[in-house]
Every structure is written in C-alpha cells, then in structure tokens.
XYZ file of C-alpha atoms in Angstrom:
582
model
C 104.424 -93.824 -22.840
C 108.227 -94.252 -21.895
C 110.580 -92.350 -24.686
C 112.163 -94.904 -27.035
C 115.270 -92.516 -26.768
C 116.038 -93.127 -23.224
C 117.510 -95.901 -21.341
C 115.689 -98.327 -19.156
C 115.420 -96.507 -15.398
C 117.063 -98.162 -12.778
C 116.028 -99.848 -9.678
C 116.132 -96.434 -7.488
C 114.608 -94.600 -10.106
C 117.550 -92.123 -11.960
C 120.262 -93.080 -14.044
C 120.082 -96.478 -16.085
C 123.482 -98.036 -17.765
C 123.249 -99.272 -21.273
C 123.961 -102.666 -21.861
C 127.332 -102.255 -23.842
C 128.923 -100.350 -21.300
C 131.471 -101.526 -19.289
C 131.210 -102.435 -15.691
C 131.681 -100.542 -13.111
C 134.998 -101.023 -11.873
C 135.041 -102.081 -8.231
C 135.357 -104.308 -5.932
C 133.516 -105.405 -2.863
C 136.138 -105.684 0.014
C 135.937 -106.942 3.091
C 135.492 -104.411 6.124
C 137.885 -105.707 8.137
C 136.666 -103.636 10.998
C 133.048 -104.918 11.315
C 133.765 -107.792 10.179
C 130.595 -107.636 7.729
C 130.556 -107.863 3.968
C 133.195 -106.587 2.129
C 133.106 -102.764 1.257
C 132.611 -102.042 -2.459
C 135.231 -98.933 -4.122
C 134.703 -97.459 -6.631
C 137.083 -96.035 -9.535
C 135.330 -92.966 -11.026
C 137.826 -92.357 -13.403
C 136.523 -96.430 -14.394
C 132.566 -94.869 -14.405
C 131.505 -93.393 -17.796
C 129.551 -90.378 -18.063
C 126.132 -90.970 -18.871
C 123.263 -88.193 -20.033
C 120.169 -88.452 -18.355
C 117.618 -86.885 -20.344
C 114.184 -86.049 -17.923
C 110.987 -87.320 -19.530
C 109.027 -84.509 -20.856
C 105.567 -84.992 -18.777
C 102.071 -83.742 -20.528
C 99.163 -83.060 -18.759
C 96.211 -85.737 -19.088
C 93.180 -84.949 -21.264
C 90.786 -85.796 -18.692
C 91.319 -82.788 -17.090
C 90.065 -80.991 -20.063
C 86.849 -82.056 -18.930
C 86.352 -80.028 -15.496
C 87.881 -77.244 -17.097
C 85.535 -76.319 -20.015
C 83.186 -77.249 -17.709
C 84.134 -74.552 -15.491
C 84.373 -71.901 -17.715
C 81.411 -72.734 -19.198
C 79.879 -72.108 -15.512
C 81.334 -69.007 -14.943
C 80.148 -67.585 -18.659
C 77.081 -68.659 -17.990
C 77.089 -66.631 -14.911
C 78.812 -63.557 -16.083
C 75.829 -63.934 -19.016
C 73.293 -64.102 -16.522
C 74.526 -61.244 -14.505
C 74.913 -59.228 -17.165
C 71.937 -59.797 -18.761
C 69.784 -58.973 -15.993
C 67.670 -55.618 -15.734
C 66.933 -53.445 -12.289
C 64.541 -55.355 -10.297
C 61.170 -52.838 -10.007
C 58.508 -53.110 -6.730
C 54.704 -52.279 -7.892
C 52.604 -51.898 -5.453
C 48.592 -53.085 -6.113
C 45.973 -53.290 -3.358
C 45.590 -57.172 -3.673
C 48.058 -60.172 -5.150
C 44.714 -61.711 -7.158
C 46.087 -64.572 -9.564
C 49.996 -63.031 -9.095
C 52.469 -65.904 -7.861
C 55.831 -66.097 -7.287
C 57.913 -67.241 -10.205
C 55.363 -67.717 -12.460
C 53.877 -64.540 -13.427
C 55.280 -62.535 -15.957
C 55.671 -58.835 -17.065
C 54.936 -58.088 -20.605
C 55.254 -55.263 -23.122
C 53.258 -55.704 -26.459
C 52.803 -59.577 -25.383
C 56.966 -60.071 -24.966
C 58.267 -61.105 -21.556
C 60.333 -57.888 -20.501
C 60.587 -59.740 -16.730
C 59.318 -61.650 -14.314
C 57.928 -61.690 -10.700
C 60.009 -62.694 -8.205
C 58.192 -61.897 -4.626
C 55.362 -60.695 -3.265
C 55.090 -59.188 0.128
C 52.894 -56.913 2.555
C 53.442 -53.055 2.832
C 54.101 -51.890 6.452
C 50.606 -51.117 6.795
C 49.688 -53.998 5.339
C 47.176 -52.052 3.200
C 48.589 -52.996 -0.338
C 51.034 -55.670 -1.665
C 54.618 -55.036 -3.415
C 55.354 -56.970 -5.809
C 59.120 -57.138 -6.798
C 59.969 -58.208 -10.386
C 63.062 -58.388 -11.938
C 63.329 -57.232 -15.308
C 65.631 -57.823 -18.610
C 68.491 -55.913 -19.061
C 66.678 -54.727 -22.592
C 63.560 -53.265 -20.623
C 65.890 -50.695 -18.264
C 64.484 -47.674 -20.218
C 60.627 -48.217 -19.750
C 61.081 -47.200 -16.076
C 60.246 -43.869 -16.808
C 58.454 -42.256 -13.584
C 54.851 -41.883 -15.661
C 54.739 -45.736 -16.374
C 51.652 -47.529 -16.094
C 51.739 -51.330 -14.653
C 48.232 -53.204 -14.315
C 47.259 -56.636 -14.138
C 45.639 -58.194 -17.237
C 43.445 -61.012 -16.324
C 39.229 -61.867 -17.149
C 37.472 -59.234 -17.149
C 33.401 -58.383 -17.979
C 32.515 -54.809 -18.030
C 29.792 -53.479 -19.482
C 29.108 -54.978 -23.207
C 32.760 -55.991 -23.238
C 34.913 -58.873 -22.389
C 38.762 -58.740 -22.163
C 41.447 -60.922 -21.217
C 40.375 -64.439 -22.142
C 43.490 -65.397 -23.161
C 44.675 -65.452 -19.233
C 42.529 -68.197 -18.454
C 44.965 -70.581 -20.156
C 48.245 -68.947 -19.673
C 47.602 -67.385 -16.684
C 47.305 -63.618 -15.219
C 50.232 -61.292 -16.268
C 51.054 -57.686 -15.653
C 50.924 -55.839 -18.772
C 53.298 -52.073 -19.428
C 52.292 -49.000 -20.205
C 55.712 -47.346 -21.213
C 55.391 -43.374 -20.226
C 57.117 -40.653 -21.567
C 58.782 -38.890 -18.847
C 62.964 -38.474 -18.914
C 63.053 -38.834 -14.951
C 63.005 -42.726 -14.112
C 62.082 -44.999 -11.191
C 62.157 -48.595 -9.920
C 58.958 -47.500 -7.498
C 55.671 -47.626 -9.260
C 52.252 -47.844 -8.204
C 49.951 -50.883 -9.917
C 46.922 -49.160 -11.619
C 43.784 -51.897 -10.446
C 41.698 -51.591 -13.983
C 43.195 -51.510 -16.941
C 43.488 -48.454 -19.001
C 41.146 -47.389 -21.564
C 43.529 -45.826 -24.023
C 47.758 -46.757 -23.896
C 50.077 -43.890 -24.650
C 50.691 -45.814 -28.238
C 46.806 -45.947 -29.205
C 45.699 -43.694 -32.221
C 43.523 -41.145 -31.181
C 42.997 -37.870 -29.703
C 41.802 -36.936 -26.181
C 39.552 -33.878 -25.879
C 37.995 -32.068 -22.690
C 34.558 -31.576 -22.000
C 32.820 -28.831 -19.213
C 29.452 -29.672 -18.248
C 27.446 -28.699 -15.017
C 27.366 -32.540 -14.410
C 28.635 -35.649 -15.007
C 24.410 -37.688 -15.209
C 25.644 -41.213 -15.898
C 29.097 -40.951 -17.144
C 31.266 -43.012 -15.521
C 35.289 -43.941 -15.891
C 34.983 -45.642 -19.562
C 31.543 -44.767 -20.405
C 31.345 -45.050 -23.918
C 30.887 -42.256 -26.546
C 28.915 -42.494 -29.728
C 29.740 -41.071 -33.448
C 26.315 -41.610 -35.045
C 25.528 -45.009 -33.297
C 28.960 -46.416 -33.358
C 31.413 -46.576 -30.448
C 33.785 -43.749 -30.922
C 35.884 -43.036 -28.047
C 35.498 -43.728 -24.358
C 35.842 -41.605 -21.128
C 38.995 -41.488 -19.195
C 38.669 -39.051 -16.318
C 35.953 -36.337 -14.747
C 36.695 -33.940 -12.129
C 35.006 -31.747 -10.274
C 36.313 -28.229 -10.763
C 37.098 -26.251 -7.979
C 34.701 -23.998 -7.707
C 32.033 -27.205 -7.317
C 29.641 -25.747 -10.233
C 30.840 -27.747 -13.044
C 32.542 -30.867 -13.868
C 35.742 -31.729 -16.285
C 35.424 -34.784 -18.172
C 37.975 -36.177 -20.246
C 37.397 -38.418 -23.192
C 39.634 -40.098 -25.993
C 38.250 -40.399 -29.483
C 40.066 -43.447 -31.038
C 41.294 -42.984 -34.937
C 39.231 -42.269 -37.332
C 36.722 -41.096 -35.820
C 38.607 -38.410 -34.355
C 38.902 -36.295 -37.725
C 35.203 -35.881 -37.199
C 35.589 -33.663 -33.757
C 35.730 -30.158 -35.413
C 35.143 -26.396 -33.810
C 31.468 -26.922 -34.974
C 31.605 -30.825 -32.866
C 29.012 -30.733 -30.218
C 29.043 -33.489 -27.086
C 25.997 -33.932 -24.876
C 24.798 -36.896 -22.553
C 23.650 -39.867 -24.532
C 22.230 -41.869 -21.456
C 19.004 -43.200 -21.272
C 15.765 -43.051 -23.621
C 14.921 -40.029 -25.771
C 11.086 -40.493 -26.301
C 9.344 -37.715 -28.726
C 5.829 -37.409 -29.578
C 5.181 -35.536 -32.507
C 2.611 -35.850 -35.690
C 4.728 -39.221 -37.016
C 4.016 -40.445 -33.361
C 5.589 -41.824 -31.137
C 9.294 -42.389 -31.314
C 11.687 -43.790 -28.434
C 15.528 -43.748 -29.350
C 18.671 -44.578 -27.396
C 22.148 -44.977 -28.503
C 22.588 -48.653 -27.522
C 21.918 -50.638 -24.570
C 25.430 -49.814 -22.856
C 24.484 -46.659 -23.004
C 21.087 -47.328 -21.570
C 22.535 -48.844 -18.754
C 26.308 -47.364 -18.127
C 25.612 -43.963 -19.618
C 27.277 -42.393 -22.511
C 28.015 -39.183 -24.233
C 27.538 -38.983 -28.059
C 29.255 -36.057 -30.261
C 28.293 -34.654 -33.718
C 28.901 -31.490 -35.962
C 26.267 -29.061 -35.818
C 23.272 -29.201 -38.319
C 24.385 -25.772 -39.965
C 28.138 -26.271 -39.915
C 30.242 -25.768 -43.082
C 31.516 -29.088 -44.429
C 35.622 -29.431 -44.488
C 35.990 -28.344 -41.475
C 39.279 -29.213 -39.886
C 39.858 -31.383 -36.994
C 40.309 -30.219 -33.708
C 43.734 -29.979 -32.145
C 44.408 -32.488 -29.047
C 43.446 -30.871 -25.793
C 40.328 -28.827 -27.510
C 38.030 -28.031 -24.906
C 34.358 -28.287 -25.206
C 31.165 -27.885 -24.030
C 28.674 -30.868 -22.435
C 24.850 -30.465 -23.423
C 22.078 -32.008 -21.450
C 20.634 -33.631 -24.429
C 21.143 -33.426 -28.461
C 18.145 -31.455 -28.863
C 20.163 -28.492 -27.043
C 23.170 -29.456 -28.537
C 22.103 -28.555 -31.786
C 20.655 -25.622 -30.788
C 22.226 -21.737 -31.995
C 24.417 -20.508 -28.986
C 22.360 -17.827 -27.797
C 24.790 -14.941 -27.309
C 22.557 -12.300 -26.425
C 19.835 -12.402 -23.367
C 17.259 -9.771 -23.130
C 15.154 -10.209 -19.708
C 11.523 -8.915 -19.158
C 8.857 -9.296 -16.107
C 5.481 -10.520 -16.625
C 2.513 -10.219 -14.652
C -0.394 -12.817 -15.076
C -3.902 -12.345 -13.755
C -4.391 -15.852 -13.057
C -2.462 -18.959 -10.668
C 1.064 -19.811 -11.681
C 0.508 -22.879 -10.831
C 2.427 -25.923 -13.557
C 4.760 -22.923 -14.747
C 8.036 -23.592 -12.937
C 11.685 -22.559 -13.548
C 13.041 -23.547 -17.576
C 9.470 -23.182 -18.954
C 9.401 -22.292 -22.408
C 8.808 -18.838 -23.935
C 7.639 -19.013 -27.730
C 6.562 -17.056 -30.036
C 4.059 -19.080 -32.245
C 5.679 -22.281 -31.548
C 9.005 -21.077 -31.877
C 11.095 -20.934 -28.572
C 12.731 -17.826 -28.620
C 13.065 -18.044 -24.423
C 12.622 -19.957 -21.204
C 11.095 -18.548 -17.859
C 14.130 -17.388 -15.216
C 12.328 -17.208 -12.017
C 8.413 -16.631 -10.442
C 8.159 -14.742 -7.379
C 6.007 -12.824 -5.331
C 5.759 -9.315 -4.822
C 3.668 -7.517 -1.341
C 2.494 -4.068 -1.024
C 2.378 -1.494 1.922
C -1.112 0.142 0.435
C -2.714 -3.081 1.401
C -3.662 -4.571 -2.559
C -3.186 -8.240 -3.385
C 0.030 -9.169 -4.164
C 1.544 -9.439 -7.528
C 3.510 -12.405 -8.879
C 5.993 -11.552 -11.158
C 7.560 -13.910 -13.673
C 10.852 -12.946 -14.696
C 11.571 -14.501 -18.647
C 14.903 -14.375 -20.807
C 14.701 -13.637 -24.307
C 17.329 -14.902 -26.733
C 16.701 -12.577 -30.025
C 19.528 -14.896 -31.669
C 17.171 -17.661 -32.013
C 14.986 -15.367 -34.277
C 17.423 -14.181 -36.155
C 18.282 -17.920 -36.930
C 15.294 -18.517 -38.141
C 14.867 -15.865 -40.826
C 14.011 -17.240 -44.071
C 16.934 -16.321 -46.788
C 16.003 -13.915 -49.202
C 14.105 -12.325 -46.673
C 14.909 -8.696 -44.507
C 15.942 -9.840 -41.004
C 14.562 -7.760 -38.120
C 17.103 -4.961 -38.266
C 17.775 -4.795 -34.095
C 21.193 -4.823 -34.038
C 21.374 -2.088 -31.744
C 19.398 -1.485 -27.757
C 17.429 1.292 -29.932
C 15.822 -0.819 -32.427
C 15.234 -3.154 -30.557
C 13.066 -1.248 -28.606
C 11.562 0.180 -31.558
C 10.779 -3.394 -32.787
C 8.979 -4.121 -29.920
C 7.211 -1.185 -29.647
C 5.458 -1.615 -32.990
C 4.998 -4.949 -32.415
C 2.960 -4.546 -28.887
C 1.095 -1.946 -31.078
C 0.204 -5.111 -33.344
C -1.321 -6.544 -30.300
C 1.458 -8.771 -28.978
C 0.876 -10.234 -25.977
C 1.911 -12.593 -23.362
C -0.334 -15.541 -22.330
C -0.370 -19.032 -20.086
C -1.094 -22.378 -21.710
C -1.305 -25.429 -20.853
C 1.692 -27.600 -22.207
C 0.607 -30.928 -21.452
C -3.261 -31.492 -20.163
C -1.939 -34.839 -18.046
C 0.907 -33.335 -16.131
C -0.839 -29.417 -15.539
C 2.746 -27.859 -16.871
C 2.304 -24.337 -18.414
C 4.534 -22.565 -20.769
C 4.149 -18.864 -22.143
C 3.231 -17.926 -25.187
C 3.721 -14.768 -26.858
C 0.624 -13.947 -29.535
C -0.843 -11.235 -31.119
C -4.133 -10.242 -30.214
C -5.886 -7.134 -32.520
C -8.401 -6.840 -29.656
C -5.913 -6.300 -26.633
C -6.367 -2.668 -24.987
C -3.525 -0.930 -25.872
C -0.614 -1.076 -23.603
C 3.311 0.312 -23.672
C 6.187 -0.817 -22.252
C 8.269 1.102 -19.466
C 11.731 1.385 -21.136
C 12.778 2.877 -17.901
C 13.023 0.192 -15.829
C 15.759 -2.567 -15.543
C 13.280 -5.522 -16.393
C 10.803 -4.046 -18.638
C 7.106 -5.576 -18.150
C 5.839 -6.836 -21.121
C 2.054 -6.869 -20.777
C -0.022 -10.048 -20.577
C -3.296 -11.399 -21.248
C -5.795 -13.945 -19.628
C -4.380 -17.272 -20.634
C -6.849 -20.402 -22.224
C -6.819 -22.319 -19.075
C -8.710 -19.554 -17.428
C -11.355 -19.104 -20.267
C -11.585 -22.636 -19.722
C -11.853 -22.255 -16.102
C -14.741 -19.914 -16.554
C -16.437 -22.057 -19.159
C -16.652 -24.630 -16.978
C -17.788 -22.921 -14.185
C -20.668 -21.426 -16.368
C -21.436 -24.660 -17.446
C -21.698 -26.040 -13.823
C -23.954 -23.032 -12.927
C -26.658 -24.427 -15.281
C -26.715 -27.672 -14.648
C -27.161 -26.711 -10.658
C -30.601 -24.733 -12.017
C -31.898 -27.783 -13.724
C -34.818 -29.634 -12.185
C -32.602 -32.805 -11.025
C -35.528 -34.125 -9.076
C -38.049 -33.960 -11.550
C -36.071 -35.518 -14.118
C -35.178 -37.866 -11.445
C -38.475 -39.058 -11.254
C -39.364 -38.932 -14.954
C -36.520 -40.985 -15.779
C -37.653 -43.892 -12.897
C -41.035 -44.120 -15.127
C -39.340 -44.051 -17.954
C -36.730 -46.880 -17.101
C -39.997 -48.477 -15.236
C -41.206 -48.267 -18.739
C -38.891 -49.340 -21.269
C -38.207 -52.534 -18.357
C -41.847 -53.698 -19.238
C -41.170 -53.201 -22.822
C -38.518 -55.342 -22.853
C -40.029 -57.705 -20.789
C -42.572 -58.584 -23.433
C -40.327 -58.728 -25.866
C -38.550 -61.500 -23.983
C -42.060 -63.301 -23.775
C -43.043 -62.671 -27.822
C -39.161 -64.165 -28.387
C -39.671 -66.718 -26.293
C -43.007 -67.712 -28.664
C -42.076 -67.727 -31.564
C -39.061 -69.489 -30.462
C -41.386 -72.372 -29.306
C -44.467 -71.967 -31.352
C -44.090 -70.607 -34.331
C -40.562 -72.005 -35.190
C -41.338 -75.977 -35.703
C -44.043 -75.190 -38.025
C -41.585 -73.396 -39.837
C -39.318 -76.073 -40.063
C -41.745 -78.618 -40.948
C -42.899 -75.686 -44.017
C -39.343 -75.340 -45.345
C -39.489 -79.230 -45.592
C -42.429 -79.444 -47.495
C -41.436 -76.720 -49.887
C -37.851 -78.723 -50.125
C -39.817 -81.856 -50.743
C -41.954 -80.136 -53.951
C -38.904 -78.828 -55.067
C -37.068 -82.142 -55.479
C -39.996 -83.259 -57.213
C -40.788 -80.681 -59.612
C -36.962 -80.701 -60.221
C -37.869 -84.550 -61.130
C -40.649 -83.703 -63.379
C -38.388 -80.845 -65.355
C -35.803 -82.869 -66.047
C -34.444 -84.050 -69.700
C -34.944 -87.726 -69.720
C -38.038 -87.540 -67.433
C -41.116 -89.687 -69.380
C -42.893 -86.586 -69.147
C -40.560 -85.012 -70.843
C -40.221 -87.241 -73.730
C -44.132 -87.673 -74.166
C -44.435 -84.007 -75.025
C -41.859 -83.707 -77.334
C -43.390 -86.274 -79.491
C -46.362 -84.887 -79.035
C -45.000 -81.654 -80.275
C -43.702 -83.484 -83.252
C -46.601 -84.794 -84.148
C -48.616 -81.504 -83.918
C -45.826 -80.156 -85.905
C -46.204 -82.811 -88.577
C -49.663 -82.325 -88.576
C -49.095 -78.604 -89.342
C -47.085 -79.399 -91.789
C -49.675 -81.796 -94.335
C -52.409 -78.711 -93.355
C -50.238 -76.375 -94.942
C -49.287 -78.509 -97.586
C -53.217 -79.126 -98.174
C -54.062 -75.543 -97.999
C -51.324 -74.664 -100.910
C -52.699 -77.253 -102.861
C -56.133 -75.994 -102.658
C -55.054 -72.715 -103.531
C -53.410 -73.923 -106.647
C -55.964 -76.292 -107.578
C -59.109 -75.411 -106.254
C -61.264 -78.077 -108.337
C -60.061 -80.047 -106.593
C -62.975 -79.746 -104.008
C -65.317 -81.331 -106.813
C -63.406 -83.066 -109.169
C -60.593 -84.411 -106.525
C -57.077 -84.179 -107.090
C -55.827 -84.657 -110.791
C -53.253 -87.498 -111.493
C -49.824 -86.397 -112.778
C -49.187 -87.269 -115.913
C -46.334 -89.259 -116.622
C-alpha cells in the first residue's frame, strides 16, 4: 500500500520528480573523444531539491501466526515441567496386570501419577516400577508410605476390587506419617487391612499361640465382624505369640479393661441337660479362624474404652475367657490306691461340680526299702474361684491369710473331705478328681510341714466298679454252664415242636375251617337283607298288621262302649235297648 503522500519512484528505485517541475537542465553533448553519444551535463544549481520521504514498512500479520504459536509451545512446556512431581520406583515381586503408560497411581480414587516403566532388579528377583507423579502429590512420599496393587481379589468370605476388571489394575496409596521422605519404596503384595485414615483402634493381644489366626483373620463382637488381624509375632523368648488386631469404629468403644479376646475358630459343641448344642461364630471363622472379644459376665457397665495400644490377653476358648483370673495357686500331692490311667495333665479338680483346680503333673515315685512305688499326682488349687462363687448375703470362707487357710482345711478334712477318681466320660476312659466328703473316711491330717502338702484320698467309683464286676464274674464262673447247657437244648428242642404244630393247626384252619366261614357270614348277610326287607315301612307285611291292629282296636272300642252301656242300663239284657225319645 504505496503512501498517497509520496511521489511515484523512479526507474532505479530512489528519488521520483513531480510532474510540474522543471526539467533538468542539461544537455547531451557529443564526446568528441570516443566519438560515441554525446555526454549529458548537468547544472545543479538548474536541479531542485527534492525530499524523499522513506516508506514506513510494517511487519505482515501472517507472522502473527508462528509466533503465538510458539509461545503457546513453550507455555505449554514450562506448564508441563512445572507441573510435574518427583518420579518414585516401587519395587513388587511381580508386574501382574501393571503396563507401561497405562496404569495409574491413585489416592482416595484421584490420579496422583502414573506409571511410566517397568524393569528387572539386578537380581532379577523383583520388578521396579518407576512412576512419575503430580507436582500436588510431592508430600505423600513420606518414608512409612504404603503402595499396593488393587486389582480382583477373593479371600475368604470377601471379594474386593471388581471395579478393576473394567478400568483396569491400579496402584492404590497409603499416605504415612513420617517427616523423613523418599522416592524408594517397597510395593506391599496384599492389600492392607486397615489404612492409616480408617476409624478404629488397634489393640495387642499375648497368647501362647496363634491356633488358626492368620494375617486378616476376622474378629467377632457378638456374631458380627468387628475388627480384623493385622500382624502376630513370635516373641523372643519362643513361649508366646503377639498378635495385633484393629477393631474398626464403633465397635471399638466396646474393648474395655474388663474386654476379654480368645480363639473363635472352629465348633464349640456342649452337651448339657438342654442337649446338645454346636455353635461357631460363622463359617469364615470355621474355616480361616478367628478371634472373638467380649466384656466379662461380671463387669460393671460404663466402663470406658480402652486406650490404643492396650495390651491383652488371648484365651483358648470363651469358656476360659470368662472365667475369674485366678490370682492365687495353692498346690497339694495326692496319692491314689488305684491306676492313673485316663487322668492326664489339665484334668479337672472340683469340688461338687465346681472346678476349683486342674491336675499339674502325675509321676512316679521308687523306694530303697523295696515297697511298690507310689504315684503321686501333683494338683493346683485356685481358692479365688470359691470365693467367686459365694452366694451374697452369705459369710465367705474367711482364709485370707496362709493360717486360716490351713485352719479351713483342717476342719474340713475333719468333715470327711476327701479326694477321689471318676470317670469323666465312660466312652473316652478320661478321669478327673473329685473332692467329696465322706462321714465314714478314717480320720486322716494333713502334713503342714511339707512343701506340697498331701491331701488324703479315697478309693475312687471306677474301682468299686472294678470290684463289682469282678464279683459278679466270680459267680457266674460257679454256675453249672453245662447243665443249663443241656437243659436249654431240650427246652429249645421243645418249644421248636411247639411251634411246629402251631404252624400245622394255622395252616388248618387256614384251609379248612376258613371257607365254611365265609360261606356262614354269607348266609347270615343273606337273612339279614331279608329280614331288613320284612321290617321295613312300606313292606305288605307291614301294612297288613297295622290294619289289623286297627281293627282290633276298633273292636275294643264298641266292647267298651257295650260294656258301659250295660252298666248303665242293665235291662237291657231282657228287655233290649230302649229307644230315645225324641
């Protein structure tokens, strides 16, 4: 677009002469010299001054173009590097359903990253998986951070991570708590049980061992899934085990100083005078194992929850659980006059039916003077279950001191108290001890002198049983087996011929006797239907007497009418019946 204010542009591109100037003034002249066209001079004083005025150039709009363009690329890179987090390496013992690219890292379900390569370790034991993360997500790197893969999983009676099988696997956060960070982690292969965000409380339990618990064995508030297990140890002196559980909210305010945990695994069969009654805690628990928890059956209500970290103790089973702690143990030795054998270590010591004990150890014990050994049985006494169950209102036994309680059991071996083997179960042959009073018993004291006292014993039921029996067998070996043998041969000889002829007089009147009877009940149903002819309302018969009844009856009637008239009038023999006058 030329400038309307300047002049037209010359051949050679500079100055330009406007047409109402005058012409330049001068002259072409011959060069006489060359002989050529005549040279040309010029006047400048005859040349006017023109301004030249240089065209103001701008620079084309297309260029625009490239340019935003550019810048666009570069913000887009400065963006990109800027937004970008540290890149991370996780390390997992197999690359299952990870690719490339396309799996992603999440945090509460929002992409926080991505995965970018997967490679072999040195060892080529594990894979590292290198992800680069968003420049939001740099503080989750703390060195206690959890990564695991979520994808299907079937465990137990649960099922997680369906949502994977459209969208694909993923690798889920755990965000720890520690100040300290790192871009090194190590992949956990299961997920965890419980997140540092879930609502809860973990507890410790101390057991002797660990039965069926496993890493996220359940754990059962009255039937319902509580909490689950998150770690067990062995502790270091190998007698016990650590176990580790989390109670998820709200079940944890039930986990109290009076909370008891014990192994809920398998089946808890009871027979008792209601029968027989099999219980389990549910079918995960019948087949992973479980523990189940629940306040004791004489704790205070209101009690307050237990702090996180509270440590208790693991029971075998709920029934000793529940049971008082026993906090004092009083041991005494038994000798019994008959075979040991069914009582074995743990075998109840009660007093009436109460368990007040449990047997420690059975031994043997030889002589130098040459008498048959003895067999002690070494028992532990827990005098805190008797105390526990002391009616209220009534005076406990008042052996608070070593003193009285010898004195207690003085008076009460005075009473006849005595220990004794039964039988506890007649299938399996396991004994127990029982401790009973017996008025009869020859009097006996106990040695206070000794470190296990000897509490004195009595023959136990088996053996009177034992005895019986052999009694028994004694007198049937002096019975005349032969003899009897013999008499019962005639006799079965006998009663074989008897009921042999009773097959035969069967067998008669099953032939004989029975079609005449037949042929008799047919008859007599035959005179029946007729007689029932005969008797019925609009029979002939039937009809002919009643008339004849009338007529008899009419009959009756003119008799009695002739007999009153006679009465009346009895002329009327001889001089006949008188007219009535009219």
């Amino acid at each position: 677009m030329s400038d309307p204010t300047s002049e037209k542009p010359d051949g050679a591109g500079g100055a330009s002469v406007p047409p109402t100037a005058k012409p330049i003034a001068s002259q072409q002249a011959a060069n006489p010299q060359s002989g050529s066209e005549p040279a040309i001079t010029t006047n400048s004083a005859d040349i006017p001054n023109v301004k030249v005025r240089q065209r103001r150039r701008l620079p084309s709009f297309v260029w625009a173009v490239p340019i935003i363009a550019a810048l666009i690329g570069i913000w887009l890179v400065v963006h990109s590097v800027t937004s970008q987090g540290p890149v991370i390496t996780i390390s997992f013992k197999s690359a299952e359903g990870l690719e490339a690219g396309k799996t992603k890292i999440r945090y509460k379900d929002v992409d926080v990253g991505h995965v970018t390569a997967i490679t072999l370790s040195s060892d080529r034991k594990r894979v590292l998986v290198s992800a680069q993360l968003i420049k939001s997500a740099s503080d989750i790197l703390a060195t206690d951070t959890r990564f695991f893969v979520v994808k299907p999983r079937i465990s137990g009676g649960s099922v997680s991570g369906l949502s994977t099988l459209l969208s694909g696997n993923y690798i889920s956060v755990d965000v720890g708590v520690a100040e300290a960070t790192t871009d090194e982690f190590v992949g956990l292969e299961e997920p965890p049980l419980v997140t540092r965000d879930s609502a809860g409380h973990e507890f410790v339990l101390r057991g002797t061992q660990t039965g069926s618990v496993n890493y996220g064995s359940p754990i059962f508030f009255r039937h319902i899934n509580a909490g689950h297990v998150t770690k067990f140890t062995l502790d270091q002196d190998g007698k016990g085990v650590t176990i580790r559980v989390f109670i998820d909210a709200p079940y944890d305010q039930y986990v109290t100083a009076d909370t008891r945990f014990w192994h809920a695994s398998g089946v808890d069969m009871q027979l008792d005078a209601n029968g027989l009654r099999i219980t389990t805690e549910s079918l995960t628990s019948l087949i992973e194992g479980g523990l189940a928890f629940q306040d004791h059956d004489d704790a205070l209500p209101g009690g307050k929850p237990a702090f996180e970290g509270s440590i208790f103790t693991l029971f075998e089973d709920r029934e000793q659980a529940m049971r008082a702690p026993d906090t004092k143990v009083r041991n005494f030795l038994m000798y019994f006059p008959e075979s040991l054998r069914g009582l074995s270590k743990g075998a109840p010591v009660d007093l009436r039916g109460i368990v007040i004990g449990e047997v420690k150890s059975v031994g043997v014990e030889f002589s130098d003077n040459g008498r048959v050994p003895r067999f002690p049985v070494e028992v532990n006494i827990f005098p805190d279950r008797l105390r526990s169950r002391v009616r209220s209102g009534t005076k406990p036994p008042d052996d608070d001191t070593e003193a009285k309680e010898r004195a207690l059991v003085d008076h009460l071996l005075a009473s006849g108290l005595r220990a004794q083997l039964r039988s506890g179960s007649l299938l399996t042959g396991q004994l127990y001890i029982a401790l009973d009073f017996f008025p009869d018993a020859k009097p006996a004291k106990m040695d206070w002198s000794t470190a296990y006292p000897v509490l004195p014993t009595v023959g136990g039921g088996l053996g009177e049983i034992q005895d019986t029996v052999g009694r028994i067998a004694k007198k049937i070996d002096k019975l005349p087996m032969e003899q009897m043998s013999a008499q019962l041969v005639q006799a079965l000889e006998k009663l074989n011929t008897t009921l042999a002829s009773t097959e035969k007089l069967v067998r008669r009147l099953d032939t004989d006797v029975t079609p005449e009877l037949t042929s008799t009940l047919k008859e007599a149903k035959a005179t029946l239907a007729n007689a029932n002819a005969i008797l019925a309302e609009d029979a002939p018969l039937q009809q002919d007497v009643r008339e004849s009844l009338k007529q008899v009856a009419k009959s009756a009637r003119a008799l009695a009418n002739l007999a009153d008239m006679l009465e009346r009038h009895p002329e009327a023999l001889l001089f006949g019946k008188q007219k009535v006058k009219p």
